[in-house]
Tab-separated table of N, CA and C in Angstrom:
chain	number	residue	atom	x	y	z
A	1	MET	N	-59.562	-12.102	-25.528
A	1	MET	CA	-60.216	-13.245	-26.152
A	1	MET	C	-60.080	-14.443	-25.210
A	2	ASN	N	-61.165	-15.120	-25.013
A	2	ASN	CA	-61.220	-16.229	-24.090
A	2	ASN	C	-61.133	-17.540	-24.871
A	3	ILE	N	-60.098	-18.368	-24.578
A	3	ILE	CA	-59.939	-19.661	-25.260
A	3	ILE	C	-60.679	-20.697	-24.427
A	4	GLY	N	-61.519	-21.471	-25.089
A	4	GLY	CA	-62.314	-22.472	-24.397
A	4	GLY	C	-61.480	-23.651	-23.918
A	5	LYS	N	-62.047	-24.368	-22.938
A	5	LYS	CA	-61.362	-25.535	-22.391
A	5	LYS	C	-61.137	-26.605	-23.460
A	6	GLU	N	-62.115	-26.783	-24.354
A	6	GLU	CA	-61.993	-27.807	-25.393
A	6	GLU	C	-60.818	-27.520	-26.315
A	7	LEU	N	-60.606	-26.253	-26.674
A	7	LEU	CA	-59.505	-25.877	-27.550
A	7	LEU	C	-58.166	-26.102	-26.859
A	8	LYS	N	-58.079	-25.764	-25.573
A	8	LYS	CA	-56.847	-25.990	-24.815
A	8	LYS	C	-56.522	-27.478	-24.740
A	9	ILE	N	-57.527	-28.280	-24.473
A	9	ILE	CA	-57.323	-29.732	-24.387
A	9	ILE	C	-56.917	-30.287	-25.752
A	10	GLY	N	-57.541	-29.793	-26.810
A	10	GLY	CA	-57.199	-30.236	-28.164
A	10	GLY	C	-55.757	-29.916	-28.520
A	11	ILE	N	-55.317	-28.700	-28.201
A	11	ILE	CA	-53.931	-28.307	-28.472
A	11	ILE	C	-52.965	-29.162	-27.666
A	12	LEU	N	-53.293	-29.434	-26.416
A	12	LEU	CA	-52.456	-30.256	-25.554
A	12	LEU	C	-52.349	-31.691	-26.089
A	13	VAL	N	-53.457	-32.255	-26.560
A	13	VAL	CA	-53.454	-33.621	-27.093
A	13	VAL	C	-52.622	-33.693	-28.369
A	14	VAL	N	-52.777	-32.719	-29.265
A	14	VAL	CA	-52.007	-32.710	-30.512
A	14	VAL	C	-50.516	-32.562	-30.220
A	15	ALA	N	-50.153	-31.647	-29.297
A	15	ALA	CA	-48.751	-31.458	-28.933
A	15	ALA	C	-48.180	-32.718	-28.295
A	16	GLY	N	-48.950	-33.364	-27.435
A	16	GLY	CA	-48.502	-34.611	-26.814
A	16	GLY	C	-48.299	-35.715	-27.837
A	17	GLY	N	-49.198	-35.807	-28.816
A	17	GLY	CA	-49.058	-36.808	-29.876
A	17	GLY	C	-47.809	-36.582	-30.705
A	18	LEU	N	-47.536	-35.326	-31.047
A	18	LEU	CA	-46.326	-35.002	-31.813
A	18	LEU	C	-45.066	-35.337	-31.018
A	19	LEU	N	-45.048	-34.990	-29.738
A	19	LEU	CA	-43.889	-35.309	-28.906
A	19	LEU	C	-43.686	-36.819	-28.773
A	20	LEU	N	-44.775	-37.552	-28.630
A	20	LEU	CA	-44.687	-39.009	-28.549
A	20	LEU	C	-44.111	-39.592	-29.833
A	21	MET	N	-44.600	-39.118	-30.981
A	21	MET	CA	-44.122	-39.615	-32.267
A	21	MET	C	-42.633	-39.297	-32.455
A	22	LEU	N	-42.226	-38.072	-32.140
A	22	LEU	CA	-40.816	-37.703	-32.252
A	22	LEU	C	-39.954	-38.510	-31.284
A	23	GLY	N	-40.443	-38.729	-30.079
A	23	GLY	CA	-39.691	-39.489	-29.087
A	23	GLY	C	-39.487	-40.937	-29.492
A	24	VAL	N	-40.517	-41.576	-30.005
A	24	VAL	CA	-40.404	-42.967	-30.436
A	24	VAL	C	-39.438	-43.073	-31.604
A	25	ASN	N	-39.549	-42.171	-32.573
A	25	ASN	CA	-38.625	-42.194	-33.709
A	25	ASN	C	-37.197	-41.906	-33.272
A	26	TYR	N	-37.018	-41.024	-32.294
A	26	TYR	CA	-35.682	-40.733	-31.796
A	26	TYR	C	-35.077	-41.961	-31.117
A	27	LEU	N	-35.882	-42.693	-30.365
A	27	LEU	CA	-35.394	-43.913	-29.718
A	27	LEU	C	-35.058	-44.994	-30.736
A	28	LYS	N	-35.719	-44.987	-31.878
A	28	LYS	CA	-35.399	-45.933	-32.945
A	28	LYS	C	-34.102	-45.563	-33.650
A	29	GLY	N	-33.605	-44.365	-33.406
A	29	GLY	CA	-32.362	-43.939	-34.034
A	29	GLY	C	-32.544	-42.858	-35.067
A	30	PHE	N	-33.762	-42.406	-35.303
A	30	PHE	CA	-34.017	-41.352	-36.283
A	30	PHE	C	-33.965	-40.002	-35.576
A	31	ASN	N	-33.072	-39.156	-36.030
A	31	ASN	CA	-32.950	-37.829	-35.451
A	31	ASN	C	-33.444	-36.817	-36.480
A	32	PRO	N	-34.639	-36.248	-36.288
A	32	PRO	CA	-35.191	-35.335	-37.299
A	32	PRO	C	-34.430	-34.026	-37.409
A	33	PHE	N	-33.634	-33.705	-36.404
A	33	PHE	CA	-32.895	-32.449	-36.434
A	33	PHE	C	-31.439	-32.650	-36.823
A	34	GLY	N	-31.023	-33.908	-36.987
A	34	GLY	CA	-29.633	-34.197	-37.331
A	34	GLY	C	-29.403	-34.081	-38.824
A	35	GLY	N	-28.192	-33.735	-39.183
A	35	GLY	CA	-27.832	-33.612	-40.588
A	35	GLY	C	-27.257	-34.921	-41.084
A	36	GLY	N	-26.215	-34.807	-41.859
A	36	GLY	CA	-25.547	-35.984	-42.377
A	36	GLY	C	-25.663	-36.057	-43.880
A	37	MET	N	-24.859	-36.941	-44.433
A	37	MET	CA	-24.823	-37.147	-45.880
A	37	MET	C	-25.608	-38.416	-46.210
A	38	THR	N	-26.467	-38.331	-47.200
A	38	THR	CA	-27.236	-39.484	-47.638
A	38	THR	C	-26.546	-40.117	-48.838
A	39	TYR	N	-26.403	-41.438	-48.784
A	39	TYR	CA	-25.827	-42.207	-49.887
A	39	TYR	C	-26.790	-43.325	-50.242
A	40	TYR	N	-26.592	-43.909	-51.411
A	40	TYR	CA	-27.413	-45.016	-51.884
A	40	TYR	C	-26.518	-46.196	-52.233
A	41	ALA	N	-27.089	-47.382	-52.156
A	41	ALA	CA	-26.431	-48.594	-52.624
A	41	ALA	C	-27.504	-49.484	-53.246
A	42	VAL	N	-27.116	-50.254	-54.259
A	42	VAL	CA	-28.054	-51.106	-54.990
A	42	VAL	C	-27.690	-52.561	-54.714
A	43	TYR	N	-28.717	-53.363	-54.371
A	43	TYR	CA	-28.515	-54.772	-54.037
A	43	TYR	C	-29.551	-55.630	-54.755
A	44	GLU	N	-29.168	-56.879	-55.044
A	44	GLU	CA	-30.117	-57.865	-55.571
A	44	GLU	C	-31.045	-58.339	-54.453
A	45	ARG	N	-30.481	-58.482	-53.245
A	45	ARG	CA	-31.259	-58.873	-52.065
A	45	ARG	C	-30.610	-58.218	-50.852
A	46	VAL	N	-31.381	-58.056	-49.780
A	46	VAL	CA	-30.844	-57.370	-48.598
A	46	VAL	C	-30.715	-58.292	-47.386
A	47	ASP	N	-31.204	-59.507	-47.462
A	47	ASP	CA	-30.996	-60.525	-46.422
A	47	ASP	C	-31.357	-60.079	-45.013
A	48	GLY	N	-32.469	-59.386	-44.837
A	48	GLY	CA	-32.921	-59.015	-43.506
A	48	GLY	C	-32.486	-57.635	-43.050
A	49	LEU	N	-31.846	-56.875	-43.898
A	49	LEU	CA	-31.503	-55.493	-43.550
A	49	LEU	C	-32.793	-54.702	-43.417
A	50	ALA	N	-32.872	-53.823	-42.427
A	50	ALA	CA	-34.086	-53.041	-42.196
A	50	ALA	C	-33.724	-51.587	-41.935
A	51	THR	N	-34.720	-50.723	-42.043
A	51	THR	CA	-34.478	-49.316	-41.727
A	51	THR	C	-34.074	-49.199	-40.260
A	52	SER	N	-33.250	-48.253	-39.981
A	52	SER	CA	-32.654	-47.942	-38.682
A	52	SER	C	-31.537	-48.909	-38.283
A	53	ASN	N	-31.172	-49.877	-39.147
A	53	ASN	CA	-30.000	-50.697	-38.867
A	53	ASN	C	-28.751	-49.833	-39.023
A	54	PRO	N	-27.669	-50.162	-38.306
A	54	PRO	CA	-26.499	-49.279	-38.300
A	54	PRO	C	-25.664	-49.338	-39.571
A	55	VAL	N	-24.947	-48.249	-39.812
A	55	VAL	CA	-23.903	-48.166	-40.829
A	55	VAL	C	-22.604	-48.021	-40.061
A	56	ILE	N	-21.627	-48.862	-40.380
A	56	ILE	CA	-20.422	-48.989	-39.558
A	56	ILE	C	-19.176	-48.777	-40.417
A	57	VAL	N	-18.194	-48.104	-39.842
A	57	VAL	CA	-16.864	-47.997	-40.434
A	57	VAL	C	-15.865	-48.387	-39.361
A	58	ASN	N	-15.047	-49.394	-39.643
A	58	ASN	CA	-14.031	-49.878	-38.697
A	58	ASN	C	-14.619	-50.209	-37.326
A	59	GLY	N	-15.818	-50.772	-37.286
A	59	GLY	CA	-16.459	-51.163	-36.036
A	59	GLY	C	-17.148	-50.033	-35.289
A	60	PHE	N	-17.155	-48.840	-35.855
A	60	PHE	CA	-17.745	-47.666	-35.205
A	60	PHE	C	-18.989	-47.245	-35.970
A	61	LYS	N	-20.097	-47.043	-35.243
A	61	LYS	CA	-21.350	-46.639	-35.886
A	61	LYS	C	-21.254	-45.191	-36.354
A	62	VAL	N	-21.469	-44.993	-37.651
A	62	VAL	CA	-21.384	-43.655	-38.229
A	62	VAL	C	-22.705	-43.186	-38.810
A	63	GLY	N	-23.709	-44.053	-38.819
A	63	GLY	CA	-24.998	-43.669	-39.387
A	63	GLY	C	-25.984	-44.803	-39.308
A	64	GLN	N	-27.025	-44.701	-40.148
A	64	GLN	CA	-28.057	-45.735	-40.137
A	64	GLN	C	-28.769	-45.789	-41.475
A	65	VAL	N	-29.411	-46.934	-41.705
A	65	VAL	CA	-30.203	-47.126	-42.916
A	65	VAL	C	-31.478	-46.305	-42.768
A	66	SER	N	-31.794	-45.508	-43.782
A	66	SER	CA	-32.975	-44.651	-43.676
A	66	SER	C	-34.151	-45.161	-44.502
A	67	GLN	N	-33.882	-45.887	-45.600
A	67	GLN	CA	-34.993	-46.336	-46.431
A	67	GLN	C	-34.543	-47.485	-47.332
A	68	ILE	N	-35.450	-48.426	-47.581
A	68	ILE	CA	-35.215	-49.518	-48.526
A	68	ILE	C	-36.435	-49.597	-49.425
A	69	GLU	N	-36.208	-49.547	-50.736
A	69	GLU	CA	-37.334	-49.625	-51.663
A	69	GLU	C	-36.890	-50.260	-52.977
A	70	PHE	N	-37.880	-50.744	-53.724
A	70	PHE	CA	-37.601	-51.344	-55.023
A	70	PHE	C	-37.269	-50.263	-56.041
A	71	ALA	N	-36.434	-50.624	-57.011
A	71	ALA	CA	-36.121	-49.704	-58.107
A	71	ALA	C	-37.372	-49.493	-58.950
A	72	GLU	N	-37.459	-48.344	-59.568
A	72	GLU	CA	-38.661	-47.993	-60.330
A	72	GLU	C	-38.816	-48.788	-61.617
A	73	ASP	N	-37.737	-49.447	-62.090
A	73	ASP	CA	-37.824	-50.177	-63.352
A	73	ASP	C	-38.533	-51.526	-63.224
A	74	GLY	N	-38.883	-51.940	-62.005
A	74	GLY	CA	-39.658	-53.164	-61.801
A	74	GLY	C	-38.846	-54.437	-61.874
A	75	THR	N	-37.520	-54.366	-61.831
A	75	THR	CA	-36.681	-55.560	-61.934
A	75	THR	C	-36.521	-56.303	-60.617
A	76	GLY	N	-36.953	-55.709	-59.523
A	76	GLY	CA	-36.812	-56.342	-58.220
A	76	GLY	C	-35.536	-55.957	-57.500
A	77	VAL	N	-34.727	-55.118	-58.131
A	77	VAL	CA	-33.510	-54.628	-57.502
A	77	VAL	C	-33.893	-53.684	-56.366
A	78	LEU	N	-33.170	-53.764	-55.260
A	78	LEU	CA	-33.472	-52.943	-54.088
A	78	LEU	C	-32.485	-51.787	-53.967
A	79	ILE	N	-33.015	-50.615	-53.691
A	79	ILE	CA	-32.188	-49.432	-53.475
A	79	ILE	C	-32.251	-49.088	-51.990
A	80	VAL	N	-31.091	-49.080	-51.349
A	80	VAL	CA	-30.986	-48.792	-49.927
A	80	VAL	C	-30.379	-47.406	-49.772
A	81	SER	N	-31.060	-46.543	-49.040
A	81	SER	CA	-30.484	-45.236	-48.735
A	81	SER	C	-30.093	-45.228	-47.267
A	82	PHE	N	-28.945	-44.637	-46.997
A	82	PHE	CA	-28.460	-44.570	-45.625
A	82	PHE	C	-27.789	-43.228	-45.388
A	83	ILE	N	-27.802	-42.822	-44.122
A	83	ILE	CA	-27.282	-41.521	-43.721
A	83	ILE	C	-26.012	-41.733	-42.909
A	84	VAL	N	-24.961	-40.992	-43.266
A	84	VAL	CA	-23.716	-40.978	-42.505
A	84	VAL	C	-23.684	-39.665	-41.739
A	85	ASN	N	-23.685	-39.757	-40.404
A	85	ASN	CA	-23.800	-38.571	-39.550
A	85	ASN	C	-22.468	-37.935	-39.180
A	86	LYS	N	-21.374	-38.572	-39.465
A	86	LYS	CA	-20.067	-38.051	-39.053
A	86	LYS	C	-19.509	-37.156	-40.157
A	87	ASP	N	-19.413	-35.862	-39.862
A	87	ASP	CA	-18.954	-34.889	-40.853
A	87	ASP	C	-17.488	-35.065	-41.204
A	88	ARG	N	-16.696	-35.544	-40.281
A	88	ARG	CA	-15.259	-35.667	-40.515
A	88	ARG	C	-14.891	-36.918	-41.289
A	89	LEU	N	-15.844	-37.797	-41.546
A	89	LEU	CA	-15.572	-39.022	-42.292
A	89	LEU	C	-15.550	-38.709	-43.786
A	90	ARG	N	-14.467	-39.057	-44.439
A	90	ARG	CA	-14.327	-38.868	-45.881
A	90	ARG	C	-14.650	-40.193	-46.562
A	91	VAL	N	-15.627	-40.179	-47.452
A	91	VAL	CA	-16.067	-41.389	-48.141
A	91	VAL	C	-15.594	-41.309	-49.595
A	92	PRO	N	-14.585	-42.134	-49.971
A	92	PRO	CA	-14.141	-42.138	-51.366
A	92	PRO	C	-15.239	-42.635	-52.304
A	93	LYS	N	-15.145	-42.248	-53.569
A	93	LYS	CA	-16.174	-42.578	-54.554
A	93	LYS	C	-16.301	-44.083	-54.794
A	94	ASP	N	-15.208	-44.841	-54.621
A	94	ASP	CA	-15.242	-46.286	-54.869
A	94	ASP	C	-15.427	-47.111	-53.589
A	95	THR	N	-16.014	-46.512	-52.571
A	95	THR	CA	-16.311	-47.208	-51.312
A	95	THR	C	-17.372	-48.277	-51.550
A	96	GLN	N	-17.208	-49.428	-50.906
A	96	GLN	CA	-18.179	-50.515	-50.985
A	96	GLN	C	-19.065	-50.488	-49.741
A	97	ALA	N	-20.367	-50.614	-49.935
A	97	ALA	CA	-21.326	-50.715	-48.833
A	97	ALA	C	-21.724	-52.182	-48.724
A	98	LYS	N	-21.102	-52.893	-47.786
A	98	LYS	CA	-21.289	-54.339	-47.669
A	98	LYS	C	-22.262	-54.663	-46.546
A	99	ILE	N	-23.291	-55.449	-46.867
A	99	ILE	CA	-24.234	-55.933	-45.852
A	99	ILE	C	-23.594	-57.128	-45.155
A	100	PHE	N	-23.589	-57.113	-43.818
A	100	PHE	CA	-23.007	-58.221	-43.074
A	100	PHE	C	-23.812	-58.457	-41.797
A	101	SER	N	-23.587	-59.611	-41.173
A	101	SER	CA	-24.234	-59.931	-39.899
A	101	SER	C	-23.421	-59.297	-38.788
A	102	SER	N	-24.051	-58.414	-38.019
A	102	SER	CA	-23.310	-57.695	-36.988
A	102	SER	C	-23.264	-58.435	-35.659
A	103	ASP	N	-24.037	-59.520	-35.517
A	103	ASP	CA	-23.987	-60.297	-34.284
A	103	ASP	C	-24.357	-61.746	-34.586
A	104	LEU	N	-24.346	-62.580	-33.563
A	104	LEU	CA	-24.638	-64.005	-33.748
A	104	LEU	C	-26.102	-64.278	-34.062
A	105	PHE	N	-26.977	-63.327	-33.774
A	105	PHE	CA	-28.398	-63.514	-34.025
A	105	PHE	C	-28.776	-63.187	-35.462
A	106	GLY	N	-27.838	-62.720	-36.263
A	106	GLY	CA	-28.110	-62.443	-37.667
A	106	GLY	C	-28.582	-61.029	-37.949
A	107	THR	N	-28.463	-60.122	-36.986
A	107	THR	CA	-28.835	-58.737	-37.224
A	107	THR	C	-27.918	-58.157	-38.298
A	108	LYS	N	-28.495	-57.532	-39.286
A	108	LYS	CA	-27.718	-57.027	-40.414
A	108	LYS	C	-27.330	-55.570	-40.209
A	109	ALA	N	-26.222	-55.197	-40.808
A	109	ALA	CA	-25.737	-53.823	-40.795
A	109	ALA	C	-24.996	-53.596	-42.106
A	110	ILE	N	-24.683	-52.346	-42.380
A	110	ILE	CA	-23.894	-52.010	-43.563
A	110	ILE	C	-22.521	-51.571	-43.095
A	111	GLU	N	-21.495	-52.185	-43.652
A	111	GLU	CA	-20.130	-51.765	-43.365
A	111	GLU	C	-19.594	-51.032	-44.580
A	112	LEU	N	-19.098	-49.833	-44.347
A	112	LEU	CA	-18.494	-49.065	-45.429
A	112	LEU	C	-17.021	-49.435	-45.504
A	113	ILE	N	-16.620	-49.991	-46.650
A	113	ILE	CA	-15.231	-50.371	-46.866
A	113	ILE	C	-14.631	-49.340	-47.818
A	114	PRO	N	-13.786	-48.458	-47.282
A	114	PRO	CA	-13.264	-47.361	-48.098
A	114	PRO	C	-12.442	-47.863	-49.282
A	115	GLY	N	-12.598	-47.185	-50.414
A	115	GLY	CA	-11.816	-47.499	-51.602
A	115	GLY	C	-10.535	-46.689	-51.624
A	116	ARG	N	-9.850	-46.743	-52.745
A	116	ARG	CA	-8.561	-46.067	-52.877
A	116	ARG	C	-8.650	-44.781	-53.693
A	117	SER	N	-9.831	-44.418	-54.113
A	117	SER	CA	-10.004	-43.234	-54.945
A	117	SER	C	-9.692	-41.972	-54.155
A	118	THR	N	-9.105	-41.002	-54.835
A	118	THR	CA	-8.850	-39.709	-54.195
A	118	THR	C	-10.065	-38.799	-54.307
A	119	GLU	N	-10.977	-39.142	-55.212
A	119	GLU	CA	-12.197	-38.356	-55.375
A	119	GLU	C	-13.221	-38.810	-54.337
A	120	LEU	N	-13.812	-37.851	-53.636
A	120	LEU	CA	-14.782	-38.172	-52.586
A	120	LEU	C	-16.199	-38.259	-53.147
A	121	ALA	N	-16.995	-39.129	-52.547
A	121	ALA	CA	-18.400	-39.259	-52.932
A	121	ALA	C	-19.168	-38.050	-52.425
A	122	ALA	N	-20.043	-37.554	-53.251
A	122	ALA	CA	-20.885	-36.421	-52.864
A	122	ALA	C	-22.180	-36.954	-52.253
A	123	ALA	N	-22.926	-36.070	-51.628
A	123	ALA	CA	-24.224	-36.456	-51.074
A	123	ALA	C	-25.104	-36.994	-52.199
A	124	TYR	N	-25.869	-38.037	-51.911
A	124	TYR	CA	-26.808	-38.687	-52.823
A	124	TYR	C	-26.110	-39.488	-53.924
A	125	ASP	N	-24.811	-39.775	-53.784
A	125	ASP	CA	-24.125	-40.655	-54.725
A	125	ASP	C	-24.494	-42.102	-54.425
A	126	THR	N	-24.352	-42.950	-55.442
A	126	THR	CA	-24.607	-44.377	-55.282
A	126	THR	C	-23.271	-45.084	-55.128
A	127	LEU	N	-23.108	-45.796	-54.018
A	127	LEU	CA	-21.893	-46.553	-53.743
A	127	LEU	C	-22.092	-47.999	-54.183
A	128	GLY	N	-21.001	-48.702	-54.384
A	128	GLY	CA	-21.087	-50.110	-54.761
A	128	GLY	C	-21.646	-50.947	-53.631
A	129	GLY	N	-22.527	-51.870	-53.955
A	129	GLY	CA	-23.135	-52.722	-52.941
A	129	GLY	C	-22.585	-54.133	-53.003
A	130	ASP	N	-22.447	-54.770	-51.843
A	130	ASP	CA	-21.956	-56.133	-51.754
A	130	ASP	C	-22.622	-56.792	-50.553
A	131	ILE	N	-22.683	-58.125	-50.541
A	131	ILE	CA	-23.304	-58.856	-49.435
A	131	ILE	C	-22.324	-59.905	-48.939
A	132	GLU	N	-22.074	-59.903	-47.633
A	132	GLU	CA	-21.246	-60.925	-47.016
A	132	GLU	C	-22.117	-62.137	-46.734
A	133	LEU	N	-21.558	-63.315	-46.916
A	133	LEU	CA	-22.311	-64.529	-46.631
A	133	LEU	C	-22.618	-64.619	-45.149
A	134	GLY	N	-23.833	-65.054	-44.833
A	134	GLY	CA	-24.208	-65.273	-43.445
A	134	GLY	C	-23.590	-66.559	-42.927
A	135	LEU	N	-23.738	-66.795	-41.637
A	135	LEU	CA	-23.150	-67.973	-41.004
A	135	LEU	C	-23.703	-69.259	-41.610
A	136	ALA	N	-25.015	-69.329	-41.803
A	136	ALA	CA	-25.628	-70.546	-42.352
A	136	ALA	C	-25.152	-70.799	-43.777
A	137	GLU	N	-25.084	-69.746	-44.588
A	137	GLU	CA	-24.630	-69.914	-45.974
A	137	GLU	C	-23.166	-70.307	-46.034
A	138	SER	N	-22.343	-69.775	-45.153
A	138	SER	CA	-20.922	-70.131	-45.116
A	138	SER	C	-20.746	-71.605	-44.774
A	139	VAL	N	-21.487	-72.059	-43.769
A	139	VAL	CA	-21.407	-73.470	-43.381
A	139	VAL	C	-21.890	-74.355	-44.528
A	140	LYS	N	-22.981	-73.946	-45.186
A	140	LYS	CA	-23.513	-74.723	-46.298
A	140	LYS	C	-22.480	-74.843	-47.417
A	141	ARG	N	-21.799	-73.770	-47.745
A	141	ARG	CA	-20.787	-73.801	-48.809
A	141	ARG	C	-19.594	-74.658	-48.420
A	142	GLU	N	-19.256	-74.671	-47.132
A	142	GLU	CA	-18.153	-75.506	-46.680
A	142	GLU	C	-18.534	-76.989	-46.712
A	143	LEU	N	-19.809	-77.305	-46.500
A	143	LEU	CA	-20.247	-78.698	-46.433
A	143	LEU	C	-20.505	-79.313	-47.806
A	144	ILE	N	-20.664	-78.509	-48.836
A	144	ILE	CA	-20.951	-79.050	-50.175
A	144	ILE	C	-19.845	-79.993	-50.652
A	145	PRO	N	-18.547	-79.620	-50.585
A	145	PRO	CA	-17.511	-80.571	-51.014
A	145	PRO	C	-17.479	-81.827	-50.151
A	146	LEU	N	-17.739	-81.690	-48.857
A	146	LEU	CA	-17.761	-82.855	-47.977
A	146	LEU	C	-18.884	-83.808	-48.374
A	147	ARG	N	-20.034	-83.260	-48.725
A	147	ARG	CA	-21.152	-84.096	-49.148
A	147	ARG	C	-20.829	-84.819	-50.452
A	148	GLN	N	-20.191	-84.128	-51.380
A	148	GLN	CA	-19.823	-84.763	-52.651
A	148	GLN	C	-18.854	-85.918	-52.417
A	149	LYS	N	-17.874	-85.730	-51.537
A	149	LYS	CA	-16.916	-86.810	-51.241
A	149	LYS	C	-17.612	-87.973	-50.542
A	150	THR	N	-18.564	-87.658	-49.673
A	150	THR	CA	-19.317	-88.717	-48.992
A	150	THR	C	-20.137	-89.514	-49.996
A	151	ASP	N	-20.759	-88.847	-50.947
A	151	ASP	CA	-21.523	-89.546	-51.994
A	151	ASP	C	-20.612	-90.456	-52.812
A	152	GLN	N	-19.409	-89.979	-53.147
A	152	GLN	CA	-18.456	-90.798	-53.903
A	152	GLN	C	-18.034	-92.015	-53.087
A	153	LEU	N	-17.810	-91.809	-51.782
A	153	LEU	CA	-17.414	-92.915	-50.909
A	153	LEU	C	-18.519	-93.958	-50.832
A	154	ILE	N	-19.769	-93.524	-50.724
A	154	ILE	CA	-20.891	-94.466	-50.654
A	154	ILE	C	-21.017	-95.241	-51.960
A	155	GLU	N	-20.824	-94.573	-53.090
A	155	GLU	CA	-20.865	-95.273	-54.379
A	155	GLU	C	-19.765	-96.322	-54.455
A	156	GLY	N	-18.557	-95.995	-53.954
A	156	GLY	CA	-17.446	-96.956	-53.947
A	156	GLY	C	-17.747	-98.153	-53.060
A	157	VAL	N	-18.326	-97.908	-51.887
A	157	VAL	CA	-18.676	-98.999	-50.968
A	157	VAL	C	-19.760	-99.871	-51.599
A	158	ASP	N	-20.736	-99.275	-52.267
A	158	ASP	CA	-21.786	-100.046	-52.951
A	158	ASP	C	-21.172	-100.948	-54.011
A	159	GLU	N	-20.212	-100.405	-54.763
A	159	GLU	CA	-19.569	-101.197	-55.821
A	159	GLU	C	-18.793	-102.365	-55.217
A	160	ILE	N	-18.106	-102.138	-54.108
A	160	ILE	CA	-17.364	-103.213	-53.427
A	160	ILE	C	-18.328	-104.283	-52.923
A	161	LEU	N	-19.456	-103.885	-52.345
A	161	LEU	CA	-20.427	-104.860	-51.842
A	161	LEU	C	-21.032	-105.679	-52.977
A	162	ILE	N	-21.302	-105.053	-54.096
A	162	ILE	CA	-21.846	-105.787	-55.249
A	162	ILE	C	-20.821	-106.798	-55.747
A	163	ASN	N	-19.542	-106.406	-55.817
A	163	ASN	CA	-18.491	-107.336	-56.249
A	163	ASN	C	-18.342	-108.498	-55.269
A	164	LEU	N	-18.427	-108.189	-53.949
A	164	LEU	CA	-18.340	-109.267	-52.956
A	164	LEU	C	-19.518	-110.221	-53.084
A	165	GLN	N	-20.707	-109.725	-53.342
A	165	GLN	CA	-21.871	-110.591	-53.534
A	165	GLN	C	-21.669	-111.488	-54.745
A	166	ASN	N	-21.127	-110.933	-55.799
A	166	ASN	CA	-20.887	-111.737	-57.007
A	166	ASN	C	-19.830	-112.819	-56.748
A	167	VAL	N	-18.798	-112.505	-55.988
A	167	VAL	CA	-17.733	-113.480	-55.674
A	167	VAL	C	-18.330	-114.623	-54.842
A	168	PHE	N	-19.084	-114.286	-53.810
A	168	PHE	CA	-19.632	-115.323	-52.941
A	168	PHE	C	-20.766	-116.109	-53.613
A	169	ARG	N	-21.441	-115.514	-54.557
A	169	ARG	CA	-22.497	-116.195	-55.272
A	169	ARG	C	-21.918	-117.297	-56.176
A	170	ASP	N	-20.777	-116.993	-56.775
A	170	ASP	CA	-20.124	-117.975	-57.663
A	170	ASP	C	-19.530	-119.093	-56.834
């Protein structure tokens, strides 16, 4: 049987497209042939977390975020699924999945903070979610008391100036 040139070229183009797609996804951190355990965490907001962002334990990358989507109940709650690729890592059932800024530019990652439970989380379990304050929010919270004291000081100075005006007017 003689295969035509057009069919050979078509097969080559399709194979090249598939290899390109797999290669780009692999460079993004998605390994279609890799295993791992999938876990979920529920958040009110994700503050810039995106798919393929790292999952970290003790500063070591152990996986990545695989999907972020809204809960089906329509409340706006976000469900984040992430894959842990390290088979030797034991994840207790009460582990916290905390979103934090992994660098000065605000890139987000998930840090797994192990709990004290002796029972291990199974694949597809939902872990507790938490969010660490970003740098801007931390500074803002630190400045709120300073602003309140400054406002009180300005009110006191205004009262002193009004009293001085009344003294000099008389």
